[in-house]
Amino acid sequence: MPGGRRRTLARAKIAVLISGRGSNMAALLYASRAADCPYEIVLVASNDPEAQGLHLAAAEGIPTFAYPHKGMERTVHDALMHAEISKAGAEYVALAGYMRLLSPEFVNRWAGRMLNIHPSLLPKYKGLHTHERALEAGDSHAGCSVHIVTPALDDGKVLGHIRVAILPGDTPEALAARVLIAEHQLYPRVLAAFVSRATPQPPAGVPNDAA
Ligand code: GRF
């Protein structure tokens, strides 16, 4: 058609789950502002209404949802989160510092469509205190990994990682701060590649006949 209007490809819809600071959520969000980013964030949800990242998401115009898990059965809380995520139209879930174990029911509902970022070179150091453990072991490198979420903790297929050199005199805090920089690079890149592979795309530059 005259003017060369092109079909706007639908971007994959992502719900991000956080429990705190939300710096990885922010990295995903700001990466999504690029015109060619294949995903958009449609919801930021938390199990902690005080999570700092919720304020940033709201200020950036992203719908948010929070519901405290205290006193609730895991499956009931997960079902609530699932309902909100589905209502938002999300096709994928990105866990970004979500400090709550998820029920097998929830994980199975999102099987193959839920990613997590973990601050170690998986399969090393699953769980907590990854930087302390890397330092105690005398490792030359720490790092971060993005993986598919399965019912076992930090166990699913690793989709990408970045190695981060450990420096003489590193403290867990200093190392964590450097690994976080790598996390912010890794997560948007891996998520973008993941949804691009998973979402069928028409060939680039297909004219929009319907317009
Ligand atoms: C990150 O280190 C992430 O790898 C881990 O939890 C931390 C969350 O930090 N799963 P933030 O809330 O994204 O700043």
XYZ file of C-alpha atoms and ligand atoms in Angstrom:
225
model
C 0.000 0.000 0.000
C 1.175 3.591 -0.614
C 3.363 4.872 2.186
C 4.611 1.351 2.818
C 2.721 0.640 6.040
C 3.811 -2.620 7.591
C 2.052 -5.136 9.788
C 2.863 -4.485 13.452
C 3.976 -7.802 14.894
C 2.397 -8.701 18.212
C 4.884 -8.663 21.026
C 4.937 -11.523 23.524
C 3.151 -10.576 26.736
C 5.158 -11.041 29.913
C 4.153 -11.022 33.592
C 7.086 -10.345 35.921
C 6.951 -11.650 39.498
C 9.041 -9.858 42.116
C 9.403 -9.746 45.886
C 11.718 -6.791 46.455
C 13.924 -4.243 44.768
C 12.963 -5.204 41.235
C 16.136 -4.178 39.452
C 15.919 -7.134 37.064
C 12.292 -6.243 36.385
C 13.483 -2.712 35.576
C 16.138 -4.102 33.212
C 13.474 -6.172 31.430
C 11.143 -3.195 31.275
C 13.655 -0.698 29.881
C 14.880 -3.230 27.327
C 11.270 -3.638 26.210
C 11.160 0.049 25.302
C 13.322 -0.626 22.254
C 11.185 -0.636 19.119
C 12.472 -4.042 18.051
C 12.058 -5.774 21.420
C 9.899 -8.882 20.880
C 8.226 -8.721 24.300
C 6.247 -6.279 26.428
C 5.521 -6.348 30.140
C 1.800 -6.462 30.861
C 1.916 -7.024 34.627
C 4.295 -6.797 37.568
C 2.997 -8.887 40.462
C 4.315 -9.533 43.952
C 3.688 -11.556 47.086
C 4.753 -8.453 49.061
C 2.673 -5.265 48.746
C 5.715 -3.307 50.025
C 8.033 -4.553 47.275
C 10.030 -1.561 46.082
C 9.820 -2.615 42.446
C 6.030 -2.211 42.448
C 6.399 1.570 42.811
C 8.719 1.792 39.845
C 6.485 -0.402 37.685
C 3.428 1.708 38.554
C 5.305 4.941 37.855
C 6.269 3.515 34.457
C 2.618 2.815 33.663
C 2.749 -0.969 34.083
C -0.261 -2.606 35.796
C 0.692 -4.048 39.178
C -0.829 -6.581 41.542
C 0.227 -7.548 45.049
C -1.188 -9.998 47.519
C 0.637 -11.033 50.699
C 1.108 -14.784 51.040
C 1.259 -14.833 54.850
C -1.285 -17.215 56.377
C -2.310 -18.577 52.986
C -1.817 -22.023 51.627
C 0.739 -22.019 48.827
C -1.674 -23.416 46.256
C -4.334 -20.829 47.117
C -1.900 -17.910 46.816
C -0.482 -19.318 43.577
C -4.000 -19.690 42.163
C -4.641 -16.015 42.941
C -1.437 -15.010 41.166
C -2.273 -17.263 38.230
C -5.711 -15.670 37.891
C -4.197 -12.147 37.763
C -1.492 -13.183 35.324
C -4.071 -14.764 33.017
C -6.388 -11.758 33.323
C -3.521 -9.531 32.205
C -3.214 -11.646 29.069
C 0.334 -12.776 29.849
C 1.749 -15.587 27.742
C 4.982 -15.962 29.713
C 6.097 -15.464 33.305
C 9.504 -14.039 34.221
C 10.527 -14.597 37.832
C 12.823 -11.782 38.953
C 13.703 -12.144 42.611
C 10.384 -13.796 43.486
C 11.296 -15.150 46.930
C 8.519 -17.659 47.241
C 8.579 -21.312 46.295
C 5.888 -22.033 43.737
C 3.530 -24.998 43.934
C 3.950 -27.787 41.356
C 0.438 -26.898 40.123
C 1.508 -23.341 39.269
C 4.786 -24.471 37.729
C 3.022 -27.052 35.586
C 0.476 -24.498 34.374
C 3.363 -22.392 33.070
C 5.597 -25.270 32.004
C 7.968 -24.153 29.246
C 6.709 -20.563 29.541
C 8.306 -19.471 32.824
C 11.910 -18.296 33.245
C 13.975 -17.347 36.291
C 17.257 -15.535 36.870
C 19.626 -16.975 39.438
C 22.853 -15.384 40.723
C 25.216 -18.303 40.120
C 26.591 -20.349 37.281
C 24.013 -23.125 37.457
C 24.099 -26.020 38.159
C 26.498 -24.678 40.810
C 25.015 -23.126 43.936
C 21.270 -23.595 43.675
C 19.300 -21.845 46.413
C 20.487 -18.971 48.606
C 23.855 -17.377 49.537
C 25.376 -18.082 46.146
C 28.094 -15.423 46.368
C 29.266 -16.510 49.828
C 29.473 -20.078 48.574
C 31.456 -19.142 45.463
C 33.930 -17.135 47.582
C 34.272 -19.866 50.208
C 34.957 -22.427 47.485
C 37.764 -20.257 46.084
C 36.151 -20.131 42.633
C 37.807 -17.963 39.998
C 34.427 -16.914 38.574
C 30.887 -16.377 39.781
C 28.040 -15.368 37.491
C 24.373 -15.583 36.722
C 22.063 -17.904 34.797
C 18.626 -17.699 33.225
C 16.784 -20.996 33.219
C 13.413 -22.547 32.561
C 11.471 -23.084 35.771
C 10.629 -26.656 36.710
C 9.211 -27.964 39.995
C 12.731 -28.642 41.388
C 14.522 -25.534 42.727
C 16.815 -23.763 40.211
C 16.972 -26.949 38.196
C 15.473 -26.356 34.722
C 17.356 -26.078 31.438
C 19.849 -23.197 31.443
C 19.190 -20.839 28.526
C 22.148 -18.541 29.070
C 24.728 -17.409 31.585
C 27.384 -14.739 32.077
C 30.631 -15.450 33.928
C 31.858 -12.745 36.285
C 35.478 -12.752 37.489
C 36.022 -12.883 41.230
C 38.543 -10.244 42.323
C 41.050 -10.520 45.177
C 39.430 -9.187 48.339
C 35.881 -9.510 46.991
C 33.175 -9.531 49.632
C 29.808 -11.197 48.971
C 28.313 -7.714 48.634
C 30.916 -6.461 46.160
C 30.590 -9.617 44.093
C 26.777 -9.461 44.192
C 26.863 -5.897 42.882
C 29.027 -6.906 39.909
C 26.980 -10.014 39.182
C 23.860 -7.828 39.230
C 25.267 -5.749 36.378
C 25.650 -8.972 34.405
C 22.115 -10.059 35.355
C 20.705 -6.864 33.880
C 22.460 -7.616 30.593
C 21.565 -11.292 30.504
C 17.872 -11.446 31.366
C 16.467 -9.134 28.651
C 18.659 -10.759 26.015
C 17.677 -14.334 26.938
C 13.986 -13.506 27.333
C 13.936 -11.780 23.944
C 15.599 -14.763 22.259
C 13.297 -17.191 24.049
C 10.023 -15.534 23.025
C 11.288 -14.974 19.488
C 11.901 -18.686 19.081
C 8.635 -19.646 20.727
C 6.367 -17.161 18.931
C 5.656 -17.863 15.261
C 6.701 -14.774 13.304
C 5.614 -13.853 9.781
C 8.537 -12.944 7.521
C 9.914 -9.464 8.165
C 8.445 -6.700 6.041
C 5.137 -8.374 5.147
C 2.837 -5.606 3.813
C -0.240 -5.019 5.931
C -2.956 -5.818 3.379
C -5.740 -5.288 5.855
C -4.775 -1.691 6.621
C 18.777 -11.147 41.856
O 20.092 -11.302 42.290
C 18.283 -12.393 41.192
O 19.281 -13.112 40.523
C 17.784 -13.214 42.367
O 17.202 -12.283 43.235
C 17.810 -10.999 43.038
C 16.706 -10.040 42.748
O 17.179 -8.711 42.649
N 16.883 -14.247 41.924
P 16.226 -7.588 42.015
O 14.959 -7.572 42.866
O 15.941 -7.978 40.606
O 16.989 -6.320 42.145
